[in-house]
PDB file of C-alpha atoms in Angstrom:
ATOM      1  CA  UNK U   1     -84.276-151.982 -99.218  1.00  0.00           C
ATOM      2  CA  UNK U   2     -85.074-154.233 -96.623  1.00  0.00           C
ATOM      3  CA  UNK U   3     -88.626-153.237 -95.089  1.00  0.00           C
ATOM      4  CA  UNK U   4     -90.196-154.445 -91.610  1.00  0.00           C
ATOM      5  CA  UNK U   5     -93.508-155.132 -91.281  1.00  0.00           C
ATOM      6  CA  UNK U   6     -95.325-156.613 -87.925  1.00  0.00           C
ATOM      7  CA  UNK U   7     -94.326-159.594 -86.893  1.00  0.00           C
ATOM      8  CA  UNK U   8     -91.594-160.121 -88.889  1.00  0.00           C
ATOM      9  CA  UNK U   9     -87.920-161.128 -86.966  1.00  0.00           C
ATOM     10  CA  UNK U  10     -85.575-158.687 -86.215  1.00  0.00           C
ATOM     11  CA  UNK U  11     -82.338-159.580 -84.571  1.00  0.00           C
ATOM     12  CA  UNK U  12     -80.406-158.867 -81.343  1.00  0.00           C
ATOM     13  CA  UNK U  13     -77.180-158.920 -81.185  1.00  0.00           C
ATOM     14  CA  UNK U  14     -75.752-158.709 -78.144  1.00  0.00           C
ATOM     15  CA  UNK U  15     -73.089-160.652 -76.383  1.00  0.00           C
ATOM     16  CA  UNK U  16     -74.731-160.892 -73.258  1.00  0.00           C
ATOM     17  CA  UNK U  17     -77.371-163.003 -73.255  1.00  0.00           C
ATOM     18  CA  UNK U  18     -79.711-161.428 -70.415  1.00  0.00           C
ATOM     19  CA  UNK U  19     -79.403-158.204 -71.830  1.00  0.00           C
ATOM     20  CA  UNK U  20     -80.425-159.711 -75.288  1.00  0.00           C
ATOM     21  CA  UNK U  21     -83.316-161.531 -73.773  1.00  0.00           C
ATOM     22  CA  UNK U  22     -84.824-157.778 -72.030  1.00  0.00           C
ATOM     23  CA  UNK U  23     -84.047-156.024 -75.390  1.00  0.00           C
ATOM     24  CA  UNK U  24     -86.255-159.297 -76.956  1.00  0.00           C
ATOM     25  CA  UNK U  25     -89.424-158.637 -74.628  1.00  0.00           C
ATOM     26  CA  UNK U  26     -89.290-154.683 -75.634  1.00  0.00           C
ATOM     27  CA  UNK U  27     -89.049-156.378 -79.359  1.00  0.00           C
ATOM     28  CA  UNK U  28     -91.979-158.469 -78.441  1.00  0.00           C
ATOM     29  CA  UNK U  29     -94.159-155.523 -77.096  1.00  0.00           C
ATOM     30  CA  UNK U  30     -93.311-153.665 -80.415  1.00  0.00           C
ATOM     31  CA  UNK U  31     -94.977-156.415 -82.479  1.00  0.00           C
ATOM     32  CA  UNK U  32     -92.351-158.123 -83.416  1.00  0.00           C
ATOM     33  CA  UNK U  33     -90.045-161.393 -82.931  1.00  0.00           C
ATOM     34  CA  UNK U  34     -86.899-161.171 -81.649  1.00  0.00           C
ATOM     35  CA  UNK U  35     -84.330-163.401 -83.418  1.00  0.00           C
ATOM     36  CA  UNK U  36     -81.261-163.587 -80.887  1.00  0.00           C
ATOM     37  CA  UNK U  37     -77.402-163.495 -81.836  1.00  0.00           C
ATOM     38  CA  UNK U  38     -75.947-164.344 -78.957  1.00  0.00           C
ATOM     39  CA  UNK U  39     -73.224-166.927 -79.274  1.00  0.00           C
ATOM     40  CA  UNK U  40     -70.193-167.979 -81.715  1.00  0.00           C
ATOM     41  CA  UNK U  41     -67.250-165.788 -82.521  1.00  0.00           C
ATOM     42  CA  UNK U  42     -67.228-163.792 -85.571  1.00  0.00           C
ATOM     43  CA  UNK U  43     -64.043-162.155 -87.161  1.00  0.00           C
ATOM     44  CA  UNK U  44     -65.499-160.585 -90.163  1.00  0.00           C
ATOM     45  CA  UNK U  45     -68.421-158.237 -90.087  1.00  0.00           C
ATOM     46  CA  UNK U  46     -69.734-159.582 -93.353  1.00  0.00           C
ATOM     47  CA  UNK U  47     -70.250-162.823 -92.074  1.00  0.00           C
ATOM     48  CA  UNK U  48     -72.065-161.409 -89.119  1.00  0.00           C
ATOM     49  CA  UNK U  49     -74.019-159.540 -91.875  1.00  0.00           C
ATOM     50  CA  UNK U  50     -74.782-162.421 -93.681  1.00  0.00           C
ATOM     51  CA  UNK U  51     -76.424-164.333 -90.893  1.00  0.00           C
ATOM     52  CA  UNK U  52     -78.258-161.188 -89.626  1.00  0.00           C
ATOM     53  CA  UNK U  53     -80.042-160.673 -93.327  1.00  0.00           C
ATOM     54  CA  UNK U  54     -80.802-164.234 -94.228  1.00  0.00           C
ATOM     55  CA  UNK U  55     -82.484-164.821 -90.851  1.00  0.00           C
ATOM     56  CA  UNK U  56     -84.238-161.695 -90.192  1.00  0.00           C
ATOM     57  CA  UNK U  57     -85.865-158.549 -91.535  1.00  0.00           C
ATOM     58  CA  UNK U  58     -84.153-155.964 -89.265  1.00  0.00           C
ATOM     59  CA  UNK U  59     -81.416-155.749 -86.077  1.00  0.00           C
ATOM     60  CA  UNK U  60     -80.749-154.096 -83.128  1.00  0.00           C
ATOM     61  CA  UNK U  61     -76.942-154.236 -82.064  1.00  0.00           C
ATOM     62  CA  UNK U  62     -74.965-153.466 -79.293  1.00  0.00           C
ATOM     63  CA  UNK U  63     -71.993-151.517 -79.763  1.00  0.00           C
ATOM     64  CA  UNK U  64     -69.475-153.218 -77.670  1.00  0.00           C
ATOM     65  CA  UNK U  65     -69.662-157.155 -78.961  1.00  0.00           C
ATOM     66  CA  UNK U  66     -65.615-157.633 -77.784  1.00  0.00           C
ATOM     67  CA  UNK U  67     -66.091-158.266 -74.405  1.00  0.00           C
ATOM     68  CA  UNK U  68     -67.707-161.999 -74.754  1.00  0.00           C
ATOM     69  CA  UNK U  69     -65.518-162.658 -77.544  1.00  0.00           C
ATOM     70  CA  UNK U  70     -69.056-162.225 -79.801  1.00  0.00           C
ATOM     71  CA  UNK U  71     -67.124-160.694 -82.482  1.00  0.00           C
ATOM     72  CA  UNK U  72     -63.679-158.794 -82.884  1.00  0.00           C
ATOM     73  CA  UNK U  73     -65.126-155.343 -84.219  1.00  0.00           C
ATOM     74  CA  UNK U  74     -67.840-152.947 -82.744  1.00  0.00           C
ATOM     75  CA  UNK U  75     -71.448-152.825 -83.238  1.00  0.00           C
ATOM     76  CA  UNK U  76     -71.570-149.791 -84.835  1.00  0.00           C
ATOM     77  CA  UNK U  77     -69.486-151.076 -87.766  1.00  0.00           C
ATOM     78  CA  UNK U  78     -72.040-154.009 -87.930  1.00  0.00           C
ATOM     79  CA  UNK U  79     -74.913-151.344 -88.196  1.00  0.00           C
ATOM     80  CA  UNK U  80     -72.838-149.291 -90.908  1.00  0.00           C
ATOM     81  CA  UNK U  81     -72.270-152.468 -92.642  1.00  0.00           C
ATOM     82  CA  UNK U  82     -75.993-153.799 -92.902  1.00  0.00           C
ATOM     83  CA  UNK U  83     -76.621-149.177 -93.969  1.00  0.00           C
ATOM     84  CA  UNK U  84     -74.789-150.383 -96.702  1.00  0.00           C
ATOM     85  CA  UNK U  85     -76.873-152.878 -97.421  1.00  0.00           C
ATOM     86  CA  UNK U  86     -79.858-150.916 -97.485  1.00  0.00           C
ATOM     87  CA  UNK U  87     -81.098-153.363 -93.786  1.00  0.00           C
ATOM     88  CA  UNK U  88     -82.709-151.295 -91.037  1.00  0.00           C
ATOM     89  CA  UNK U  89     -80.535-151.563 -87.826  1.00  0.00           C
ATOM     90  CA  UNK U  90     -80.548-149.465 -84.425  1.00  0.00           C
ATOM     91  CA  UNK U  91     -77.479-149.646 -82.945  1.00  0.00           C
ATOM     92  CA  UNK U  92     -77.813-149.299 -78.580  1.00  0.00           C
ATOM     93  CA  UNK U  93     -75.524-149.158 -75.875  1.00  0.00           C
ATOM     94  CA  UNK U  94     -75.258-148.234 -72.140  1.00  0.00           C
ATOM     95  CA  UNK U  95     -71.675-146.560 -72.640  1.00  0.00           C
ATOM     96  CA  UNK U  96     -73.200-143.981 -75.519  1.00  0.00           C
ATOM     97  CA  UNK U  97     -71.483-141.135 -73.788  1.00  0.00           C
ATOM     98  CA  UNK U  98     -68.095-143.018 -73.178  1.00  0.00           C
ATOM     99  CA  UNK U  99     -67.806-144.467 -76.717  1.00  0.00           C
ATOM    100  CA  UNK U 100     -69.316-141.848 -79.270  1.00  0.00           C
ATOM    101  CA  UNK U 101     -66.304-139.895 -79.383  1.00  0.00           C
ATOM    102  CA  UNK U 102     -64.525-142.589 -80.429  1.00  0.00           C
ATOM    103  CA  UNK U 103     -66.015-146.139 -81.532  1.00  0.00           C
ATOM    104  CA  UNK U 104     -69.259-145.087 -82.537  1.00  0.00           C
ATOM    105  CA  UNK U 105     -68.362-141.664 -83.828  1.00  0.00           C
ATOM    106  CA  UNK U 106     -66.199-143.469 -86.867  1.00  0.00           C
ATOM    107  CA  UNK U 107     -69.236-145.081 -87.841  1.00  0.00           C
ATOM    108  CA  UNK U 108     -71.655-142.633 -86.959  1.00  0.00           C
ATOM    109  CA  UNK U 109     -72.863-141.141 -90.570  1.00  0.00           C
ATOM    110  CA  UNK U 110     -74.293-145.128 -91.547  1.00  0.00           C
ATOM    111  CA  UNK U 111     -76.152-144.971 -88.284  1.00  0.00           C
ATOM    112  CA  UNK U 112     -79.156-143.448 -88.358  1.00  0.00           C
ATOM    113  CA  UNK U 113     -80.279-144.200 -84.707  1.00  0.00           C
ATOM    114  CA  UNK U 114     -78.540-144.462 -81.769  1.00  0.00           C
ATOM    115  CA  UNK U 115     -80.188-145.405 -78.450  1.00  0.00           C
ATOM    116  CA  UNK U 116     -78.832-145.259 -74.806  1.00  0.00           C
ATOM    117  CA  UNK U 117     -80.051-148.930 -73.350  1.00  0.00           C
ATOM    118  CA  UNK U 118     -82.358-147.708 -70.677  1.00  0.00           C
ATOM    119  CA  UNK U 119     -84.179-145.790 -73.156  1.00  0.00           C
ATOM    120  CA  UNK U 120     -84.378-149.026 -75.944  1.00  0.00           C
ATOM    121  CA  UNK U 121     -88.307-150.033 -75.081  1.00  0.00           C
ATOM    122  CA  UNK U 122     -90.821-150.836 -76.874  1.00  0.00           C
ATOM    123  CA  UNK U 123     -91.951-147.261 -78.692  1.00  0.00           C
ATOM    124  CA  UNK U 124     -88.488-146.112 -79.509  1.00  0.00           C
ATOM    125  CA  UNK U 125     -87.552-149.251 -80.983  1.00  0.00           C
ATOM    126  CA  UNK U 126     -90.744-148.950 -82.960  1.00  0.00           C
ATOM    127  CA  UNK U 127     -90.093-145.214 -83.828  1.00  0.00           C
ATOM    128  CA  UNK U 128     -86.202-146.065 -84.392  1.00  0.00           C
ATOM    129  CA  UNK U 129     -86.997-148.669 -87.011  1.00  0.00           C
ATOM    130  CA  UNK U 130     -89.621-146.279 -88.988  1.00  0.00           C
ATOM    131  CA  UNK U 131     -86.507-143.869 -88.980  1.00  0.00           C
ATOM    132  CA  UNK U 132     -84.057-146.370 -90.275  1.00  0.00           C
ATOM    133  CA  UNK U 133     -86.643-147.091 -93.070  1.00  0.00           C
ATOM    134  CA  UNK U 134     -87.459-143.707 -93.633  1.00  0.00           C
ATOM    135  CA  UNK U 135     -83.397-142.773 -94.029  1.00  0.00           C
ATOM    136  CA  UNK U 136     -82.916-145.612 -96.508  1.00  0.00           C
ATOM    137  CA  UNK U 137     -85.423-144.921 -99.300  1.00  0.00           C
ATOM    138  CA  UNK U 138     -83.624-141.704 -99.398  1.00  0.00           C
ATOM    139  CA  UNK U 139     -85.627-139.011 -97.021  1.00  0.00           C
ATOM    140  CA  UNK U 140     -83.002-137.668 -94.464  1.00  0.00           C
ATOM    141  CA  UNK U 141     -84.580-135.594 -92.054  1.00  0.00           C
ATOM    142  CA  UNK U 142     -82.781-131.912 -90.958  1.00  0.00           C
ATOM    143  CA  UNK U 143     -80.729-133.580 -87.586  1.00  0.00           C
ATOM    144  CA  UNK U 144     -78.866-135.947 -90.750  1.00  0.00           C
ATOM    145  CA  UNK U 145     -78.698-134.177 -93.638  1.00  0.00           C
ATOM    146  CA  UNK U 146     -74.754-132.684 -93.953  1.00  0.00           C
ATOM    147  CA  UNK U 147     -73.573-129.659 -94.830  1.00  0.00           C
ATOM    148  CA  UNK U 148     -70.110-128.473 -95.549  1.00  0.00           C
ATOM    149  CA  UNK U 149     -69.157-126.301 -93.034  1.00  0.00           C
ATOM    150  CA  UNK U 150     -65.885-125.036 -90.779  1.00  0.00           C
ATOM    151  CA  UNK U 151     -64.134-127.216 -88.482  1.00  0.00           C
ATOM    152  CA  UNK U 152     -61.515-125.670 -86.140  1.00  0.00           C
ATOM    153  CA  UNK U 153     -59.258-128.126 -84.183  1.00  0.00           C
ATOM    154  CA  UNK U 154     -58.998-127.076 -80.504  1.00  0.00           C
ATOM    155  CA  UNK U 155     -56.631-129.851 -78.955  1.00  0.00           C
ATOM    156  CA  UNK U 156     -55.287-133.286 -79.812  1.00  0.00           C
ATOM    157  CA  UNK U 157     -55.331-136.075 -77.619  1.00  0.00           C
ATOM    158  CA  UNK U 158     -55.522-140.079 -77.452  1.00  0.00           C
ATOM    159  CA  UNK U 159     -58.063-142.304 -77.063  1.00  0.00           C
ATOM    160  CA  UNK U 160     -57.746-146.425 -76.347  1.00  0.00           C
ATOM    161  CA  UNK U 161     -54.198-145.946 -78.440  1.00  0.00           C
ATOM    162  CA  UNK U 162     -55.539-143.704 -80.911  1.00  0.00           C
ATOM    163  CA  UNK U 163     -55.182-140.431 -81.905  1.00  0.00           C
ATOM    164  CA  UNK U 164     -58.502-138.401 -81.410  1.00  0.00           C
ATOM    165  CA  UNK U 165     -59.843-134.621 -82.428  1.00  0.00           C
ATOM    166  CA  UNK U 166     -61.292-132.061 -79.971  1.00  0.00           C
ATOM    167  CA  UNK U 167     -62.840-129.083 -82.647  1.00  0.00           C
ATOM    168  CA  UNK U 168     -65.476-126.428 -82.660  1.00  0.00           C
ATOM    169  CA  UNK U 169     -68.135-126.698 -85.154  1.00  0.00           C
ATOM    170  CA  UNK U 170     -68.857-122.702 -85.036  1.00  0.00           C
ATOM    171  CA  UNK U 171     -72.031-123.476 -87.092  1.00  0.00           C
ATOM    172  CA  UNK U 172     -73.462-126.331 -85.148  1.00  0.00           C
ATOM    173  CA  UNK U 173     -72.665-124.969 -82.017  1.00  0.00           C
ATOM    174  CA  UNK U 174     -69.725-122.018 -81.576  1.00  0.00           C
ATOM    175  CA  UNK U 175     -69.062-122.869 -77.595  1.00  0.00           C
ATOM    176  CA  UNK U 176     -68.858-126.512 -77.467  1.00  0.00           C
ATOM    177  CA  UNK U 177     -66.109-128.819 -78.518  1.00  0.00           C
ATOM    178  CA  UNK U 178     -66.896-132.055 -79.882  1.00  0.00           C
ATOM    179  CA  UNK U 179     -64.970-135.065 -80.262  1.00  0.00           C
ATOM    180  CA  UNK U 180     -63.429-137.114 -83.067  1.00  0.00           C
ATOM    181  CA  UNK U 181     -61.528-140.124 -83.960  1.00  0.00           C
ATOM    182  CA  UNK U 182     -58.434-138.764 -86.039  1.00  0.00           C
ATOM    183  CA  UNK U 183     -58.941-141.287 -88.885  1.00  0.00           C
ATOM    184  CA  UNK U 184     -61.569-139.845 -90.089  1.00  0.00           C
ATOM    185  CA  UNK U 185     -59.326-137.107 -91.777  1.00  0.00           C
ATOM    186  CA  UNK U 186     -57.808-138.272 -94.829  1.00  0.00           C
ATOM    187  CA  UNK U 187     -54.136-139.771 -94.420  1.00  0.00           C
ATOM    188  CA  UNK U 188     -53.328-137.439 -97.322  1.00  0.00           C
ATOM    189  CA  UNK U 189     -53.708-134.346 -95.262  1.00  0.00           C
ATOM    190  CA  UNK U 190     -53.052-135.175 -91.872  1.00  0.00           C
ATOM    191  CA  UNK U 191     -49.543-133.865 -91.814  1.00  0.00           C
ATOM    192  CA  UNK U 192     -50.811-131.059 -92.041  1.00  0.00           C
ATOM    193  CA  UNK U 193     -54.155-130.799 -90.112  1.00  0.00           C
ATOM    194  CA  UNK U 194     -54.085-132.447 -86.874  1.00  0.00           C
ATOM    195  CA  UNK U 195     -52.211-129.375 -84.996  1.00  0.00           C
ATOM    196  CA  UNK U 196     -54.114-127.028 -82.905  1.00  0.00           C
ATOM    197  CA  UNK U 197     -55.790-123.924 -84.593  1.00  0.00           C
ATOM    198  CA  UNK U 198     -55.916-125.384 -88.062  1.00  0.00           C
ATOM    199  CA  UNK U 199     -59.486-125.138 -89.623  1.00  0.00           C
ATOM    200  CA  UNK U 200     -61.255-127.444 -92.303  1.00  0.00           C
ATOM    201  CA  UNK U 201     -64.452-127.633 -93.695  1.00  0.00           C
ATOM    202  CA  UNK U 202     -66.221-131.029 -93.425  1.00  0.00           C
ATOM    203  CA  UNK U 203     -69.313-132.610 -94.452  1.00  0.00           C
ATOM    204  CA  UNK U 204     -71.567-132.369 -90.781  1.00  0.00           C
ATOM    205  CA  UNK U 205     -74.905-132.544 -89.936  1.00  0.00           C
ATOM    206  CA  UNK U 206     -75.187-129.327 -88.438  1.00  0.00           C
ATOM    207  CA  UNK U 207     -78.907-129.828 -87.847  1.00  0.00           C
ATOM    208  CA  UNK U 208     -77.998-132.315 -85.480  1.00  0.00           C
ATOM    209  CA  UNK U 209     -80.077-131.431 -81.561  1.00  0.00           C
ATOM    210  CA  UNK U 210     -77.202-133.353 -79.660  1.00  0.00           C
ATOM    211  CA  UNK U 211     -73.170-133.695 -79.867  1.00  0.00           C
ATOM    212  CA  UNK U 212     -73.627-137.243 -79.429  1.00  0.00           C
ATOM    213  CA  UNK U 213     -75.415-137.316 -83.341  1.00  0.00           C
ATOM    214  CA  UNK U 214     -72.904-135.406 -85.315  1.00  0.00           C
ATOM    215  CA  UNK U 215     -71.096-136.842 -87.901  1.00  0.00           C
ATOM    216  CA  UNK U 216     -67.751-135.816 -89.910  1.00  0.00           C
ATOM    217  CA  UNK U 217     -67.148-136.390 -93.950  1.00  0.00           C
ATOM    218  CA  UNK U 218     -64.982-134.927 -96.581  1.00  0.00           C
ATOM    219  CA  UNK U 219     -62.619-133.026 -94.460  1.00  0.00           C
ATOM    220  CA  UNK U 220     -60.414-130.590 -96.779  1.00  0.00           C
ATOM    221  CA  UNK U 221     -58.274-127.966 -95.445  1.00  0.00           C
ATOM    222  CA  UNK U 222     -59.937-124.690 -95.543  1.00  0.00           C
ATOM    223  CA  UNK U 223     -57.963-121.565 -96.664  1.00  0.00           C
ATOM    224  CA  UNK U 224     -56.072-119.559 -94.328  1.00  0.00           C
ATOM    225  CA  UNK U 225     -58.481-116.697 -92.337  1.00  0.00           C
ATOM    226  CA  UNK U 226     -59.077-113.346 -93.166  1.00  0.00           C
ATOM    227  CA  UNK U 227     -60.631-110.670 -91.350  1.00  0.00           C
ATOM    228  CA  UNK U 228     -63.062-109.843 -93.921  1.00  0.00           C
ATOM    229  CA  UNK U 229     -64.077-113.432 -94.695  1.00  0.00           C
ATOM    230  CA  UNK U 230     -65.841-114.630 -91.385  1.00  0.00           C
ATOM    231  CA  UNK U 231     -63.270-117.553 -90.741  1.00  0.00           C
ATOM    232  CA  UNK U 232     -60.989-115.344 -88.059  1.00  0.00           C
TER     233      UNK U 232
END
């Protein structure tokens, strides 16, 4: 695992270059040195990857990297990609409530910290990058760690072309619907889960404080209710 220490580089990626340069100063003002990624086109997040981890020690991404033609995939898949790597990454946006439902939510269990922009300064960059570390050599804390629990789709709908999930979590939160991309149930039982009232169990972080932090894994079709078994 990749482990920042003060003054060490961590990157920016961003694909506009004035909002890279005020992410840099808050970068600065948390001891370290910003290393931007601002230009260039990129078509495979590996390559992206590469550059990120052979120039720096850490990175702080923007989600949406499309726009300028930066890359052709999202910054959230860039932070799950460097997760895998075991490279400390905050992934920030100002469109966190428009695209975690959807762009961010596919990615969302390999990112341990998501940041709306105007709240990306100085100490939660600082506090962001102790909780990458902290999540990589293998100490989750309660709002991450998942369990398997029910999942009851409420409504289907579409989002940017794609099919997306509106379900109830009943033990995260039994009067609030949250959002997911489709996808992220297996093709093999789609057919027969994505239609209104079916339940599943998942792998979610039911510890989770906000909607905006869950994350969905494992889905499996859970049996059909019962009155007596607490699924009705």
């Amino acid at each position: 695992m990749t482990v920042i220490q003060s003054n060490q580089k961590i990157a920016i990626v961003d694909d506009e270059a004035e909002l890279a340069e005020a992410t840099g100063w808050e970068v600065e003002d948390a001891g370290y040195e910003p290393f931007l990624v601002v230009k260039g086109h990129f078509t495979n997040v590996n390559d992206l990857a590469s550059v990120i981890l052979e120039n720096t020690q850490g990175a702080i991404c923007d989600n949406r990297l499309t726009n300028s033609g930066l890359a052709n995939f999202s910054g959230a898949e860039l932070v799950a990609t460097l997760y895998d790597l075991k490279f400390p990454s905050l992934l920030i946006s100002q469109f966190v409530e428009i695209d975690t439902s959807f762009s961010i939510r596919k990615w969302r269990q390999k990112i341990p910290v998501l940041l709306s922009r105007d709240k990306a300064n100085a100490s939660s960059i600082t506090k962001g990058i102790e909780a990458c570390q902290q999540e990589l050599s293998g100490h989750l804390p309660i709002s991450r760690k998942p369990s398997r629990t029910l999942v009851r789709i409420v409504d289907l709908d579409q989002a940017s072309n794609e099919p997306v999930v509106d379900a109830i979590i009943p033990g995260w939160n039994p009067d609030k619907a949250v959002r997911f991309p489709a996808s992220l149930i297996p093709e093999t039982i789609q057919s027969d889960a994505l239609r209104k009232g079916v339940r599943l169990f998942a792998h979610v972080n039911i510890g989770a404080d906000n909607a905006d932090d869950l994350y969905f894994d494992k889905f499996e079709l859970a049996p059909e209710p019962d009155d007596d078994d607490g699924l009705a």
